Amino acid sequence: MSDMEHFCFDTAKIDKIQELRERGVTIYPYTFDRRETVTEIKERFSAIEHDKSEEEVSTAGRVYVVRQHGKTIFADIGDSGGRIQLYLRKNDLGEEQFELFKQYVDAGDIIGVVGHVFRTKMGEITVWVDRFELLTKSVCPLPEKFHGLKNVETRYRQRYLDLIMNEESRETFRTRSRIISLLRQFLFERDYLEFETPTLQPIYGGANARPFTTHHNALDQKLYLRIAPELYLKRLVVGGFDKVFEIAKNFRNEDIDTNHNPEFTMVEVYEAYRDYNDMMDLTEEILGHLAEKVLRTTACSFAGHDLDFSRPWRRLTMEEAVREYAGIDIGAMSLEELRVFGLKHCVEGCESATTRGEYLVLFFEHFGEKHLIQPTFVYDFPIENSPLAKKHREKEGFTERFELFIAGMEMANGFSELNDPLDQKARLELQDAKRRKGDLEAQMIDYDFINALGYGMPPTGGVGIGIDRLVMLLTGKDSIKEVLLFPQMKTAVPGQNGDGAEEGGGEE
């Protein structure tokens, strides 16, 4: 296999580069004096008529279309904000420059232009070019202009090409950037402090998940990519920071599907002297605020559902959810009756369940989650699957934990945080025992974290909100890969479908 099989280079374009160099043309100059963006030109000259502006403009962008008409050329260039038409005449540029553009500037190239603005008879704002400069000669062909880039796998593998060709994709990631900015602003305005905690950790914790492992050579030590920043952020609360948050990249060695990616982003927020009721209120405020700012409304459509983010949101206990959607009362049934019921309805995992709490979680996941379309808090989780949440103040065997569901997806997870060091020690020991018996998602014992609690953590509420799924909701995308710039995918084999060598310039 030759090296060129890895690339989508067009030999005709490479030949043009050689010809230009022989003519003494600089192919990849170091800078260009771009004084206006496309958006700025269109805004400034929104009222322009057919006469050329007196004011000169200088802009730059990627060439998308070239239309030659004898001694004139029309072309479209675009930058991050949009596209604008160019008008080039042989009489203005001179024969040498006009022929240079005609022969050597192709779709995909990046050029800078200087000229004046006018409106064509068709009503389109256009730059009448006085001079141009070739800034970057592309060697890979763009997809065919009338169809654009449609192949989904190519869009994900070569996101740069997707962004070049599809304005909708660019808008999705503009919105993602804005959501994260608005989230930070919301928390900053309420006096939360943002911190960064370790991504490489000697002990993973903060969630039940299978980690990624690596090895640090100098320390000769196994390390883990974090599955959550929780235990480190709670150390900060112990240290005296009462309101903290982190927008964190987390890593979990799990399946990939429309709602899951091994690398994902979430925000975790902790506040001293609060509990899980306060965190439900805060979660409502955050998501409602973001919906109003991004959508300018509290309503949106997602995956065929009309969602309403206006407050208050529905709240029901996990027991109530199972009664409503499975039609049974967990507390009124024996373990054998629960096992038979689970087997009858093909509930995954019921063969190994040994407690009512375990059955409760399994039945909720099987019967309940898919029905929770409008924003709904499900709260009061059994202690069996909540090792970091405080015991319920009234209900034996339960914890003060909630999860938020929207459109059948888990969007947030919050607790009244466990701050009893002896209780935390016992629960993490149970987790570690499960891990040693083969439960790949059980947590390790973090002795330093338990010691931190030993110095005293005030009553604290915490919540983690999935940013990727939030972006899915607010942009109407039903796959997480649509809102991740570079989603995790199996490595393609050069020359096969989905590989850049074959699809870099193709379309479906």
C-alpha positions as a printed Julia matrix, in Angstrom:
508×3 Matrix{Float64}:
   0.0     0.0     0.0
   1.49    3.36   -1.01
   1.38    6.41    1.24
  -0.83    8.23   -1.27
  -3.66    5.8    -0.57
  -4.12    7.61    2.74
  -4.8    10.93    1.02
  -7.4    12.42   -1.31
  -4.92   14.61   -3.21
  -5.87   15.58   -6.75
  -2.86   15.28   -9.06
  -4.23   18.01  -11.35
  -4.25   20.43   -8.41
  -0.72   19.42   -7.45
   0.37   20.09  -11.04
  -1.14   23.58  -10.79
   0.9    24.26   -7.66
   4.08   23.31   -9.5
   3.17   25.54  -12.45
   2.45   28.48  -10.15
   5.76   28.07   -8.39
   7.55   28.02  -11.73
   5.83   31.32  -12.5
   7.1    32.78   -9.24
   3.69   32.92   -7.53
   3.73   32.55   -3.75
   1.27   29.75   -3.03
   1.04   29.88    0.75
   1.77   33.47    1.91
   2.08   34.16    5.63
  -0.62   36.77    6.11
  -3.3    38.89    4.46
  -4.78   42.2     5.53
  -8.41   41.15    5.96
 -10.18   44.24    7.19
 -13.78   43.02    6.99
 -15.56   39.7     7.38
 -18.33   38.68    5.01
 -20.92   39.41    7.68
 -19.51   42.88    8.3
 -19.6    43.7     4.58
 -23.22   42.56    4.23
 -24.29   44.5     7.31
 -22.44   47.68    6.36
 -23.7    47.67    2.8
 -27.18   46.29    3.38
 -28.69   49.37    1.66
 -26.23   49.49   -1.27
 -27.65   50.04   -4.74
 -26.21   49.18   -8.16
 -23.42   51.78   -8.1
 -20.08   50.72   -6.62
 -19.3    51.95   -3.13
 -16.7    54.64   -2.69
 -15.34   52.77    0.29
 -12.9    49.95   -0.43
 -13.2    46.61    1.35
 -10.71   43.82    1.95
 -11.92   40.34    2.81
 -10.9    36.71    2.43
 -12.43   33.27    2.39
 -12.74   29.87    0.77
 -13.87   29.69   -2.85
 -17.03   27.62   -3.24
 -18.16   28.32   -6.77
 -16.45   29.74   -9.88
 -18.57   30.75  -12.92
 -16.69   31.93  -15.98
 -18.32   34.14  -18.61
 -15.7    35.13  -21.15
 -14.08   38.32  -19.91
 -15.91   38.2   -16.57
 -15.95   35.73  -13.71
 -18.4    35.34  -10.86
 -17.31   33.44   -7.77
 -18.59   32.79   -4.25
 -16.32   32.88   -1.22
 -17.21   32.13    2.38
 -15.84   32.55    5.87
 -17.12   31.43    9.26
 -20.04   33.86    9.05
 -21.39   33.31    5.56
 -20.79   33.68    1.84
 -20.56   36.58   -0.58
 -20.37   36.86   -4.37
 -17.33   38.21   -6.22
 -17.32   39.92   -9.62
 -14.03   39.94  -11.58
 -13.43   41.66  -14.92
 -10.49   41.29  -17.22
 -10.43   45.07  -17.8
 -10.03   45.71  -14.06
  -7.55   43.0   -13.15
  -5.46   43.06  -16.28
  -4.93   40.1   -18.56
  -2.22   38.41  -16.48
  -4.12   38.46  -13.19
  -7.43   37.6   -14.87
  -5.91   34.56  -16.59
  -4.19   33.57  -13.35
  -7.56   33.43  -11.6
  -9.23   31.75  -14.56
  -6.66   28.97  -14.85
  -5.51   28.38  -11.31
  -8.22   29.32   -8.77
 -10.58   26.44   -8.03
 -13.34   25.63   -5.58
 -11.7    24.87   -2.24
  -8.9    27.44   -2.58
  -8.66   30.33   -0.12
  -8.19   33.81   -1.57
  -8.06   37.39   -0.4
  -9.75   40.14   -2.38
  -9.8    43.94   -2.38
 -12.52   45.89   -4.12
 -15.76   47.82   -3.85
 -19.29   46.71   -3.07
 -22.38   46.92   -5.28
 -25.7    45.17   -5.72
 -26.28   43.17   -8.9
 -29.45   43.39  -10.98
 -30.49   40.13   -9.3
 -30.29   41.94   -5.96
 -27.21   40.2    -4.59
 -24.6    42.12   -2.59
 -21.31   41.58   -4.44
 -17.66   42.6    -4.19
 -16.35   44.13   -7.45
 -12.76   42.86   -7.26
  -9.88   45.19   -8.05
  -7.16   42.73   -7.02
  -6.88   39.32   -5.44
  -4.28   37.09   -3.83
  -4.15   33.31   -3.74
  -3.63   32.5    -0.06
  -4.0    28.7     0.02
  -4.17   26.25   -2.85
  -6.22   23.2    -1.86
  -5.13   19.83   -3.18
  -8.23   17.86   -2.13
 -11.44   18.31   -4.17
 -14.61   19.5    -2.48
 -17.79   17.43   -2.81
 -19.97   18.14   -5.84
 -21.6    21.52   -5.26
 -25.23   20.62   -5.92
 -25.36   17.79   -3.38
 -22.79   18.81   -0.81
 -21.47   16.37    1.74
 -24.22   13.89    2.64
 -22.37   10.73    3.63
 -22.89   10.55    7.4
 -19.76    8.55    8.17
 -17.59   10.93    6.16
 -19.17   13.9     7.96
 -18.17   12.43   11.32
 -14.71   11.19   10.31
 -13.77   14.35    8.4
 -15.55   17.0    10.42
 -13.44   19.72    8.82
 -14.98   18.81    5.46
 -18.46   18.74    6.98
 -17.9    22.24    8.38
 -16.61   23.51    5.04
 -19.66   22.25    3.17
 -22.59   22.37    5.59
 -23.77   25.6     7.17
 -26.16   23.61    9.37
 -23.22   21.83   10.98
 -21.38   25.08   11.58
 -24.5    26.52   13.2
 -24.82   23.48   15.49
 -21.32   24.01   16.84
 -21.76   27.76   17.12
 -24.77   26.98   19.29
 -22.78   24.48   21.34
 -20.11   27.1    22.01
 -22.79   29.6    23.01
 -24.5    27.12   25.36
 -21.25   26.51   27.24
 -20.55   30.24   27.42
 -24.06   30.97   28.72
 -23.73   28.17   31.28
 -20.51   29.64   32.63
 -22.02   33.1    32.73
 -25.08   31.8    34.63
 -22.89   30.2    37.31
 -20.41   33.09   37.51
 -23.28   35.52   38.11
 -24.32   33.38   41.09
 -20.82   33.42   42.6
 -19.77   29.88   41.69
 -16.06   29.41   41.1
 -14.76   27.28   38.23
 -11.88   24.88   38.92
  -9.95   22.21   37.02
  -9.41   18.81   38.56
  -7.15   15.96   37.38
  -8.03   14.06   34.22
  -5.41   11.42   34.98
  -6.25    9.89   38.35
  -4.6     7.17   40.44
  -8.06    6.08   41.67
 -11.2     6.55   39.6
 -14.49    7.42   41.26
 -17.56    9.6    41.27
 -19.73    7.25   39.21
 -20.27    3.59   38.45
 -18.5     3.07   35.13
 -15.72    1.09   33.52
 -12.61    3.28   33.19
  -9.89    3.63   30.6
  -6.47    2.71   31.98
  -2.99    3.9    31.12
   0.51    3.75   32.61
   2.82    6.53   33.72
   6.37    5.44   32.94
   8.28    7.74   35.28
   6.11    6.86   38.27
   5.75    3.24   37.12
   2.11    3.53   38.1
  -1.25    2.63   36.61
  -3.48    5.66   36.07
  -7.08    6.08   34.95
  -8.85    8.62   32.8
 -11.43   10.19   35.07
 -15.0     8.99   34.91
 -16.18   12.04   36.89
 -14.63   15.03   38.71
 -16.91   14.56   41.73
 -14.53   13.38   44.41
 -12.03   16.14   43.67
 -14.64   18.9    43.61
 -15.97   17.73   46.98
 -12.41   17.95   48.32
 -12.6    21.64   47.39
 -15.8    22.03   49.39
 -13.99   20.45   52.34
 -11.22   23.0    51.76
 -13.59   25.93   52.14
 -14.9    26.74   48.67
 -18.65   26.77   49.14
 -19.81   27.07   45.5
 -17.76   25.27   42.85
 -18.18   23.85   39.37
 -16.21   22.26   36.57
 -17.0    21.78   32.9
 -15.22   18.49   32.54
 -14.24   15.98   29.9
 -15.02   12.53   31.27
 -14.12    9.12   29.88
 -16.04    5.88   30.29
 -15.19    2.63   28.58
 -18.74    1.89   27.46
 -20.81    1.26   24.35
 -21.18    3.84   21.61
 -24.71    4.67   20.46
 -26.89    7.67   19.68
 -26.78    8.84   23.32
 -23.3     7.68   24.42
 -19.72    8.5    23.48
 -16.69    7.25   25.48
 -15.45   10.84   25.81
 -18.16   13.27   26.85
 -18.63   16.66   28.5
 -20.6    17.5    31.58
 -20.8    20.22   34.18
 -20.69   19.29   37.85
 -21.86   21.85   40.42
 -21.54   21.7    44.21
 -22.89   24.1    46.81
 -22.46   23.93   50.57
 -25.48   24.1    52.86
 -27.84   22.85   50.15
 -29.55   19.51   49.5
 -30.99   17.59   46.55
 -34.18   19.66   46.55
 -32.1    22.8    46.01
 -30.16   21.04   43.24
 -33.4    20.13   41.45
 -34.38   23.79   41.61
 -30.97   24.84   40.31
 -31.13   22.33   37.44
 -34.54   23.69   36.42
 -33.16   27.22   36.48
 -30.08   26.34   34.43
 -31.86   24.42   31.67
 -34.8    26.81   31.53
 -32.42   29.75   31.27
 -30.39   28.14   28.48
 -33.53   27.21   26.53
 -34.81   30.77   26.7
 -31.46   32.27   25.7
 -30.74   29.85   22.86
 -34.25   29.22   21.52
 -35.9    32.46   22.73
 -38.71   30.26   24.03
 -39.27   27.53   26.58
 -40.53   25.11   23.91
 -38.69   23.04   21.34
 -39.08   19.94   19.18
 -36.85   16.93   19.58
 -37.11   13.46   18.02
 -40.76   14.01   17.17
 -41.66   15.33   20.62
 -42.81   18.85   21.52
 -40.95   19.68   24.72
 -41.82   22.39   27.21
 -39.14   23.71   29.59
 -41.43   26.09   31.46
 -41.38   25.59   35.24
 -42.24   23.8    37.44
 -41.2    20.39   36.14
 -42.8    17.14   37.13
 -41.28   15.31   40.11
 -42.0    11.72   41.17
 -40.21    9.15   43.26
 -38.74    6.08   41.62
 -41.33    3.96   43.42
 -44.12    6.13   41.99
 -42.62    5.81   38.51
 -42.58    2.01   38.74
 -46.16    1.94   40.03
 -47.26    4.17   37.15
 -45.38    2.54   34.29
 -44.91   -1.08   35.43
 -48.19   -1.32   37.3
 -46.71   -2.9    40.44
 -45.93   -1.91   44.02
 -42.39   -3.04   44.79
 -42.93   -2.87   48.54
 -45.97   -5.17   48.41
 -44.2    -8.02   46.56
 -41.81  -10.7    47.71
 -38.38  -11.09   46.12
 -39.58  -14.25   44.37
 -42.61  -12.43   42.99
 -40.35   -9.65   41.73
 -38.03  -12.16   40.08
 -40.92  -13.94   38.33
 -42.36  -10.6    37.18
 -38.98   -9.52   35.83
 -38.41  -12.77   33.93
 -41.93  -12.62   32.47
 -41.23   -9.16   31.05
 -37.63   -9.92   29.98
 -36.14   -7.33   32.31
 -32.38   -7.38   31.8
 -30.38   -8.17   34.95
 -33.27   -9.47   37.07
 -31.69  -12.94   37.28
 -28.91  -11.62   39.51
 -30.93   -9.09   41.56
 -31.11   -9.94   45.26
 -32.8    -6.93   46.9
 -35.93   -4.82   46.39
 -33.73   -1.84   45.67
 -32.0    -3.64   42.81
 -35.34   -4.73   41.36
 -36.67   -1.19   41.7
 -33.86    0.25   39.6
 -34.12   -2.49   36.96
 -37.9    -2.09   36.62
 -37.63    1.68   36.44
 -35.03    1.49   33.68
 -37.05   -1.11   31.76
 -40.57    0.28   32.14
 -40.24    3.93   33.1
 -37.43    5.83   31.39
 -38.83    5.68   27.86
 -42.07    7.36   28.98
 -40.4    10.38   30.57
 -40.64   12.79   27.63
 -41.34   16.14   29.27
 -38.72   17.29   31.82
 -39.21   15.01   34.82
 -37.23   14.55   38.03
 -37.18   11.02   39.4
 -35.94   11.02   42.99
 -35.34    8.86   46.06
 -33.06    6.12   44.74
 -32.3     2.9    46.62
 -29.06    2.88   48.56
 -27.76   -0.1    46.55
 -26.89    2.01   43.48
 -26.12    5.34   45.15
 -22.85    4.96   47.08
 -22.09    8.69   47.18
 -25.54    9.99   48.14
 -26.71   10.75   51.66
 -29.17    8.35   53.28
 -32.75    9.54   53.03
 -33.78   11.48   56.1
 -37.14    9.65   56.3
 -37.15    6.51   54.11
 -35.15    3.48   55.21
 -33.09    1.92   52.4
 -33.19    5.0    50.18
 -30.94    7.95   49.42
 -31.54   11.57   48.57
 -30.69   11.28   44.92
 -32.44   12.4    41.73
 -32.06   12.08   38.0
 -33.59   14.34   35.38
 -35.1    12.78   32.25
 -36.1    14.56   29.05
 -37.22   12.77   25.89
 -36.39    9.47   27.57
 -32.75   10.47   28.15
 -31.02   10.95   31.47
 -29.91   14.58   31.51
 -28.74   15.17   35.08
 -27.86   13.32   38.27
 -27.77   14.94   41.7
 -27.52   14.18   45.41
 -27.63   15.41   48.89
 -23.95   14.6    49.12
 -22.8    11.97   51.6
 -20.54   13.7    54.14
 -20.39   11.05   56.88
 -16.84    9.61   56.51
 -17.67    6.34   58.28
 -20.75    5.71   56.13
 -18.76    6.64   53.01
 -15.97    4.25   54.0
 -18.43    1.39   54.43
 -20.19    2.03   51.13
 -16.99    2.31   49.12
 -15.77   -0.91   50.72
 -18.94   -2.61   49.43
 -18.27   -1.14   45.99
 -14.69   -2.37   46.03
 -15.84   -5.86   47.04
 -18.17   -5.91   44.02
 -15.3    -4.74   41.81
 -13.03   -7.51   43.06
 -15.75  -10.05   42.28
 -15.85   -8.9    38.67
 -18.23   -5.92   38.55
 -16.35   -3.78   36.03
 -18.41   -0.67   36.83
 -18.08   -0.74   40.63
 -16.0     1.98   42.28
 -12.6     1.74   43.96
 -11.86    2.88   47.5
 -10.44    6.4    47.51
  -8.85    6.54   50.94
  -7.72   10.14   50.54
 -11.27   11.24   49.73
 -12.57    9.48   52.84
  -9.84   11.21   54.87
 -10.94   14.53   53.37
 -14.48   13.88   54.6
 -12.91   13.11   57.96
 -11.87   16.76   58.23
 -15.5    17.75   57.75
 -17.58   18.62   54.69
 -20.62   20.82   55.31
 -24.06   19.68   54.16
 -23.73   19.91   50.38
 -25.87   19.51   47.3
 -24.4    18.49   43.96
 -25.54   17.9    40.41
 -23.97   16.82   37.13
 -25.58   17.83   33.84
 -24.68   16.23   30.5
 -23.71   19.0    28.11
 -23.65   16.85   24.96
 -27.23   15.69   25.46
 -28.28   19.21   26.38
 -26.87   20.45   23.08
 -28.76   17.65   21.32
 -32.02   18.91   22.79
 -31.43   22.59   22.05
 -30.29   21.96   18.47
 -32.82   19.25   17.64
 -30.17   16.6    16.88
 -31.14   13.03   17.75
 -27.59   11.61   17.66
 -24.76   12.6    19.99
 -22.34   12.36   17.06
 -24.06   15.37   15.5
 -23.04   17.58   18.43
 -19.5    16.25   18.97
 -16.91   17.72   16.65
 -14.86   14.55   16.63
 -16.95   11.58   17.85
 -15.22    8.32   18.63
 -15.37    5.88   15.72
 -13.66    2.66   14.79
 -10.5     3.35   12.81
 -11.19    3.05    9.09
  -9.08    0.92    6.77
  -7.55    2.99    3.94
  -9.34    2.42    0.66
 -12.52    1.13    2.26
 -15.83    2.95    2.69
 -15.61    5.77    5.2
 -11.88    6.37    4.79
 -10.61    9.76    3.74
  -8.63    8.34    0.83
 -11.81    7.25   -0.86
 -14.41    9.69    0.42
 -12.55   12.93    0.98
 -14.01   14.49   -2.11
 -17.04   12.31   -2.64
 -20.7    12.48   -1.83
 -23.54   10.1    -1.35
